[in-house]
Amino acid sequence: MATTMTAATSPRTKTPPALELRDVRASYGRIEVLHGVSFVVPPGTVFALLGPNGAGKSTVLKVASGRLTPTEGCMHIAGTHLNGAPAQKLVRAGVCSIPEGRGIFPNLTVIENIRMMTYRGGLSAGDVEDQAYARFPKLGQRRTQLAGTMSGGEQQMLAMARALTTDPSLLLLDEISMGLAPLIVAELYELVGQLAAEGISILVVEQFARTALAIADYAAIMVHGRITRVGQPEDVTDEVSAAYLGAGA
Ligand code: ATP
């Protein structure tokens, strides 16, 4: 049982947390959907944010990626207070998000989708491609295929390959399992675990709670715009299965 963030006291947190939200409130127009959300993503860890539809999980990602400014509370990225900072500033701070729907260009080929990312970091098109194909050999075999004609899992790999070209320190992932077969989801999560082992901090919003919990270092359950439980995966599993994620969890 852990309703306070044990991660903050972890020995891994000598450097500031990759992301910290403190009492964040956020609204769409006059309707408040986050009612004081606090949690900490320690560096190099996977933090799973779980909860039922409409709980506010994607809204947390919008706040963390600068697409929605909190009405109250604080957001820190690697120790820097960045409330209300424009999305470009957060990208410069190392934040990269893969939105629900993946954000790839379906009418462009794999190569074109990847080369498009060279404008960000000053890397050559060849370097960016080499890195992507080294990590995702399947993409290398499909470089001239239109992205929209690839399988859902391949498209998600392409989205991740594009995100990794930005050399992120904090990766925000929204429902990467959406519409994918369990085997593909397991493969993607294996990669998420590897990325964390390489030092990238990852906040993942997920409906497949068990898959995410299997690789997560920390997890939080969110209901109606509030965090109801946070801790290590074993601290939250009872609440996940008992409460509201249903048979698919
Ligand atoms: P899901 O798992 O279904 O995606 P979620 O936990 O990610 O749900 P959010 O998408 O963050 O939840 O939505 C939280 C609440 O905010 C919901 O009531 C939703 O209807 C509302 N909401 C989300 N986006 C907007 C928007 N652009 N304008 C108005 N209300 C919104």
GROMACS .gro file of C-alpha atoms and ligand atoms in nm:
model
  280
    1MET     CA    1   0.000   0.000   0.000
    2ALA     CA    2   0.152   0.327  -0.106
    3THR     CA    3  -0.055   0.637  -0.144
    4THR     CA    4   0.246   0.864  -0.127
    5MET     CA    5   0.513   0.858  -0.394
    6THR     CA    6   0.778   0.620  -0.272
    7ALA     CA    7   0.976   0.679  -0.590
    8ALA     CA    8   1.082   1.021  -0.463
    9THR     CA    9   1.294   0.852  -0.201
   10SER     CA   10   1.440   0.592  -0.434
   11PRO     CA   11   1.819   0.575  -0.448
   12ARG     CA   12   1.787   0.624  -0.823
   13THR     CA   13   1.671   0.983  -0.770
   14LYS     CA   14   2.004   1.155  -0.705
   15THR     CA   15   1.933   1.355  -1.016
   16PRO     CA   16   1.601   1.541  -1.028
   17PRO     CA   17   1.293   1.350  -1.141
   18ALA     CA   18   1.239   1.337  -1.516
   19LEU     CA   19   0.887   1.467  -1.453
   20GLU     CA   20   0.712   1.590  -1.145
   21LEU     CA   21   0.353   1.709  -1.123
   22ARG     CA   22   0.247   1.881  -0.802
   23ASP     CA   23  -0.122   1.941  -0.737
   24VAL     CA   24  -0.188   1.999  -1.105
   25ARG     CA   25  -0.535   2.111  -1.205
   26ALA     CA   26  -0.635   2.142  -1.568
   27SER     CA   27  -0.955   2.225  -1.752
   28TYR     CA   28  -1.114   2.224  -2.094
   29GLY     CA   29  -1.299   2.553  -2.099
   30ARG     CA   30  -1.481   2.576  -1.769
   31ILE     CA   31  -1.478   2.204  -1.702
   32GLU     CA   32  -1.197   2.095  -1.474
   33VAL     CA   33  -1.078   1.740  -1.552
   34LEU     CA   34  -0.759   1.716  -1.341
   35HIS     CA   35  -0.836   1.795  -0.979
   36GLY     CA   36  -0.493   1.814  -0.815
   37VAL     CA   37  -0.268   1.548  -0.966
   38SER     CA   38   0.073   1.477  -0.812
   39PHE     CA   39   0.331   1.216  -0.905
   40VAL     CA   40   0.699   1.177  -0.980
   41VAL     CA   41   0.870   0.991  -1.265
   42PRO     CA   42   1.226   0.913  -1.148
   43PRO     CA   43   1.496   0.922  -1.416
   44GLY     CA   44   1.540   0.608  -1.626
   45THR     CA   45   1.220   0.447  -1.506
   46VAL     CA   46   0.894   0.339  -1.664
   47PHE     CA   47   0.591   0.494  -1.493
   48ALA     CA   48   0.252   0.352  -1.595
   49LEU     CA   49  -0.055   0.570  -1.560
   50LEU     CA   50  -0.361   0.347  -1.560
   51GLY     CA   51  -0.731   0.404  -1.521
   52PRO     CA   52  -1.071   0.384  -1.685
   53ASN     CA   53  -1.191   0.577  -1.988
   54GLY     CA   54  -1.225   0.947  -1.927
   55ALA     CA   55  -1.016   0.942  -1.607
   56GLY     CA   56  -0.788   1.215  -1.738
   57LYS     CA   57  -0.481   1.012  -1.836
   58SER     CA   58  -0.439   1.165  -2.182
   59THR     CA   59  -0.494   1.507  -2.028
   60VAL     CA   60  -0.194   1.444  -1.800
   61LEU     CA   61   0.012   1.373  -2.112
   62LYS     CA   62  -0.114   1.694  -2.270
   63VAL     CA   63   0.004   1.887  -1.966
   64ALA     CA   64   0.342   1.708  -1.964
   65SER     CA   65   0.397   1.779  -2.335
   66GLY     CA   66   0.297   2.146  -2.312
   67ARG     CA   67  -0.024   2.112  -2.510
   68LEU     CA   68  -0.238   2.213  -2.213
   69THR     CA   69  -0.141   2.463  -1.943
   70PRO     CA   70  -0.237   2.373  -1.586
   71THR     CA   71  -0.475   2.617  -1.420
   72GLU     CA   72  -0.303   2.546  -1.087
   73GLY     CA   73  -0.009   2.349  -0.957
   74CYS     CA   74   0.341   2.294  -1.090
   75MET     CA   75   0.511   2.087  -1.353
   76HIS     CA   76   0.885   2.026  -1.339
   77ILE     CA   77   1.090   1.859  -1.611
   78ALA     CA   78   1.433   1.746  -1.486
   79GLY     CA   79   1.402   1.992  -1.200
   80THR     CA   80   1.302   2.293  -1.412
   81HIS     CA   81   0.965   2.454  -1.356
   82LEU     CA   82   0.798   2.452  -1.697
   83ASN     CA   83   0.431   2.530  -1.636
   84GLY     CA   84   0.274   2.672  -1.945
   85ALA     CA   85   0.595   2.645  -2.149
   86PRO     CA   86   0.526   2.608  -2.520
   87ALA     CA   87   0.556   2.259  -2.665
   88GLN     CA   88   0.878   2.358  -2.852
   89LYS     CA   89   1.048   2.447  -2.523
   90LEU     CA   90   0.952   2.111  -2.379
   91VAL     CA   91   1.093   1.939  -2.686
   92ARG     CA   92   1.419   2.125  -2.625
   93ALA     CA   93   1.403   2.003  -2.264
   94GLY     CA   94   1.402   1.645  -2.399
   95VAL     CA   95   1.029   1.571  -2.385
   96CYS     CA   96   0.893   1.370  -2.674
   97SER     CA   97   0.543   1.236  -2.705
   98ILE     CA   98   0.387   0.971  -2.922
   99PRO     CA   99   0.019   1.058  -2.926
  100GLU     CA  100  -0.269   0.817  -2.948
  101GLY     CA  101  -0.296   0.759  -3.324
  102ARG     CA  102   0.085   0.756  -3.354
  103GLY     CA  103   0.143   1.084  -3.537
  104ILE     CA  104   0.296   0.931  -3.848
  105PHE     CA  105   0.223   1.036  -4.205
  106PRO     CA  106   0.030   0.749  -4.370
  107ASN     CA  107   0.078   0.875  -4.728
  108LEU     CA  108   0.456   0.897  -4.696
  109THR     CA  109   0.695   0.605  -4.709
  110VAL     CA  110   0.888   0.474  -4.410
  111ILE     CA  111   1.204   0.648  -4.534
  112GLU     CA  112   1.022   0.978  -4.579
  113ASN     CA  113   0.867   0.955  -4.232
  114ILE     CA  114   1.209   0.895  -4.079
  115ARG     CA  115   1.405   1.147  -4.288
  116MET     CA  116   1.155   1.414  -4.193
  117MET     CA  117   1.298   1.398  -3.842
  118THR     CA  118   1.646   1.512  -3.949
  119TYR     CA  119   1.542   1.876  -3.924
  120ARG     CA  120   1.545   1.844  -3.546
  121GLY     CA  121   1.888   1.739  -3.437
  122GLY     CA  122   2.136   1.823  -3.710
  123LEU     CA  123   2.192   1.454  -3.783
  124SER     CA  124   2.228   1.349  -4.147
  125ALA     CA  125   1.945   1.159  -4.313
  126GLY     CA  126   2.176   0.856  -4.338
  127ASP     CA  127   2.258   0.861  -3.964
  128VAL     CA  128   1.894   0.894  -3.866
  129GLU     CA  129   1.796   0.606  -4.093
  130ASP     CA  130   2.084   0.385  -3.977
  131GLN     CA  131   1.984   0.436  -3.613
  132ALA     CA  132   1.619   0.360  -3.687
  133TYR     CA  133   1.690   0.043  -3.886
  134ALA     CA  134   1.945  -0.083  -3.634
  135ARG     CA  135   1.678  -0.071  -3.364
  136PHE     CA  136   1.387  -0.174  -3.585
  137PRO     CA  137   1.516  -0.412  -3.856
  138LYS     CA  138   1.157  -0.467  -3.975
  139LEU     CA  139   1.139  -0.103  -4.079
  140GLY     CA  140   1.456  -0.146  -4.281
  141GLN     CA  141   1.284  -0.415  -4.486
  142ARG     CA  142   0.991  -0.183  -4.555
  143ARG     CA  143   1.159   0.147  -4.625
  144THR     CA  144   0.975   0.219  -4.950
  145GLN     CA  145   0.633   0.110  -4.824
  146LEU     CA  146   0.368   0.373  -4.753
  147ALA     CA  147   0.338   0.399  -4.374
  148GLY     CA  148  -0.041   0.379  -4.387
  149THR     CA  149  -0.027   0.037  -4.551
  150MET     CA  150   0.185  -0.122  -4.277
  151SER     CA  151   0.041  -0.326  -3.992
  152GLY     CA  152  -0.055  -0.146  -3.671
  153GLY     CA  153   0.250  -0.284  -3.490
  154GLU     CA  154   0.485  -0.172  -3.768
  155GLN     CA  155   0.326   0.172  -3.763
  156GLN     CA  156   0.381   0.193  -3.388
  157MET     CA  157   0.746   0.094  -3.440
  158LEU     CA  158   0.777   0.371  -3.698
  159ALA     CA  159   0.627   0.618  -3.451
  160MET     CA  160   0.881   0.507  -3.190
  161ALA     CA  161   1.168   0.522  -3.439
  162ARG     CA  162   1.069   0.880  -3.524
  163ALA     CA  163   1.047   0.973  -3.156
  164LEU     CA  164   1.389   0.826  -3.079
  165THR     CA  165   1.559   1.038  -3.346
  166THR     CA  166   1.497   1.336  -3.113
  167ASP     CA  167   1.717   1.172  -2.848
  168PRO     CA  168   1.449   1.222  -2.580
  169SER     CA  169   1.510   1.211  -2.207
  170LEU     CA  170   1.139   1.178  -2.130
  171LEU     CA  171   0.912   0.980  -2.359
  172LEU     CA  172   0.534   1.013  -2.325
  173LEU     CA  173   0.342   0.719  -2.469
  174ASP     CA  174  -0.035   0.717  -2.509
  175GLU     CA  175  -0.201   0.375  -2.547
  176ILE     CA  176   0.069   0.217  -2.761
  177SER     CA  177  -0.122  -0.111  -2.748
  178MET     CA  178  -0.434   0.035  -2.910
  179GLY     CA  179  -0.575  -0.213  -3.162
  180LEU     CA  180  -0.269  -0.441  -3.158
  181ALA     CA  181  -0.239  -0.815  -3.104
  182PRO     CA  182  -0.107  -0.919  -2.760
  183LEU     CA  183   0.215  -1.058  -2.908
  184ILE     CA  184   0.295  -0.727  -3.077
  185VAL     CA  185   0.208  -0.539  -2.760
  186ALA     CA  186   0.450  -0.760  -2.566
  187GLU     CA  187   0.723  -0.686  -2.825
  188LEU     CA  188   0.663  -0.311  -2.799
  189TYR     CA  189   0.674  -0.324  -2.421
  190GLU     CA  190   0.998  -0.517  -2.431
  191LEU     CA  191   1.138  -0.225  -2.628
  192VAL     CA  192   0.997   0.024  -2.375
  193GLY     CA  193   1.181  -0.166  -2.100
  194GLN     CA  194   1.505  -0.154  -2.304
  195LEU     CA  195   1.471   0.220  -2.357
  196ALA     CA  196   1.435   0.274  -1.983
  197ALA     CA  197   1.743   0.057  -1.926
  198GLU     CA  198   1.927   0.292  -2.165
  199GLY     CA  199   1.831   0.583  -1.938
  200ILE     CA  200   1.519   0.722  -2.105
  201SER     CA  201   1.239   0.800  -1.861
  202ILE     CA  202   0.900   0.687  -1.981
  203LEU     CA  203   0.548   0.784  -1.882
  204VAL     CA  204   0.304   0.543  -2.040
  205VAL     CA  205  -0.072   0.570  -2.040
  206GLU     CA  206  -0.224   0.232  -2.101
  207GLN     CA  207  -0.545   0.036  -2.107
  208PHE     CA  208  -0.366  -0.304  -2.103
  209ALA     CA  209  -0.278  -0.267  -1.738
  210ARG     CA  210  -0.111  -0.604  -1.694
  211THR     CA  211   0.125  -0.564  -1.987
  212ALA     CA  212   0.229  -0.218  -1.874
  213LEU     CA  213   0.265  -0.328  -1.511
  214ALA     CA  214   0.489  -0.616  -1.613
  215ILE     CA  215   0.765  -0.377  -1.715
  216ALA     CA  216   0.678  -0.066  -1.511
  217ASP     CA  217   0.894   0.047  -1.219
  218TYR     CA  218   0.611   0.257  -1.079
  219ALA     CA  219   0.243   0.291  -1.149
  220ALA     CA  220  -0.048   0.512  -1.060
  221ILE     CA  221  -0.420   0.458  -1.083
  222MET     CA  222  -0.627   0.752  -1.190
  223VAL     CA  223  -1.003   0.787  -1.149
  224HIS     CA  224  -1.216   1.095  -1.220
  225GLY     CA  225  -0.918   1.328  -1.251
  226ARG     CA  226  -0.749   1.216  -0.929
  227ILE     CA  227  -0.469   0.974  -0.849
  228THR     CA  228  -0.614   0.712  -0.618
  229ARG     CA  229  -0.308   0.490  -0.575
  230VAL     CA  230   0.060   0.522  -0.660
  231GLY     CA  231   0.355   0.299  -0.592
  232GLN     CA  232   0.537  -0.001  -0.728
  233PRO     CA  233   0.334  -0.235  -0.954
  234GLU     CA  234   0.262  -0.478  -0.670
  235ASP     CA  235   0.117  -0.189  -0.467
  236VAL     CA  236  -0.147  -0.113  -0.728
  237THR     CA  237  -0.244  -0.452  -0.874
  238ASP     CA  238  -0.526  -0.516  -0.626
  239GLU     CA  239  -0.686  -0.188  -0.711
  240VAL     CA  240  -0.641  -0.251  -1.083
  241SER     CA  241  -0.809  -0.590  -1.083
  242ALA     CA  242  -1.069  -0.518  -0.818
  243ALA     CA  243  -1.190  -0.185  -0.937
  244TYR     CA  244  -1.249  -0.068  -1.283
  245LEU     CA  245  -1.027  -0.187  -1.561
  246GLY     CA  246  -1.244  -0.489  -1.630
  247ALA     CA  247  -1.156  -0.813  -1.798
  248GLY     CA  248  -0.914  -0.655  -2.046
  249ALA     CA  249  -0.684  -0.530  -1.771
  250ATP     P1  250  -0.935   0.738  -2.247
  250ATP     O1  251  -0.865   0.620  -2.186
  250ATP     O2  252  -1.078   0.710  -2.283
  250ATP     O3  253  -0.858   0.805  -2.357
  250ATP     P2  254  -0.844   0.934  -2.051
  250ATP     O4  255  -0.827   0.880  -1.914
  250ATP     O5  256  -0.723   0.950  -2.134
  250ATP     O6  257  -0.953   0.847  -2.128
  250ATP     P3  258  -0.897   1.210  -2.112
  250ATP     O7  259  -0.894   1.187  -2.260
  250ATP     O8  260  -0.784   1.279  -2.048
  250ATP     O9  261  -0.921   1.072  -2.035
  250ATP    O10  262  -1.034   1.285  -2.077
  250ATP     C1  263  -1.066   1.331  -1.945
  250ATP     C2  264  -1.197   1.408  -1.953
  250ATP    O11  265  -1.176   1.527  -2.029
  250ATP     C3  266  -1.309   1.332  -2.023
  250ATP    O12  267  -1.429   1.362  -1.955
  250ATP     C4  268  -1.310   1.391  -2.163
  250ATP    O13  269  -1.440   1.389  -2.218
  250ATP     C5  270  -1.266   1.534  -2.139
  250ATP     N1  271  -1.193   1.589  -2.253
  250ATP     C6  272  -1.083   1.537  -2.312
  250ATP     N2  273  -1.041   1.615  -2.414
  250ATP     C7  274  -1.127   1.718  -2.419
  250ATP     C8  275  -1.139   1.834  -2.503
  250ATP     N3  276  -1.050   1.858  -2.599
  250ATP     N4  277  -1.242   1.919  -2.480
  250ATP     C9  278  -1.330   1.897  -2.380
  250ATP     N5  279  -1.324   1.790  -2.297
  250ATP    C10  280  -1.225   1.703  -2.315
   0.00000   0.00000   0.00000
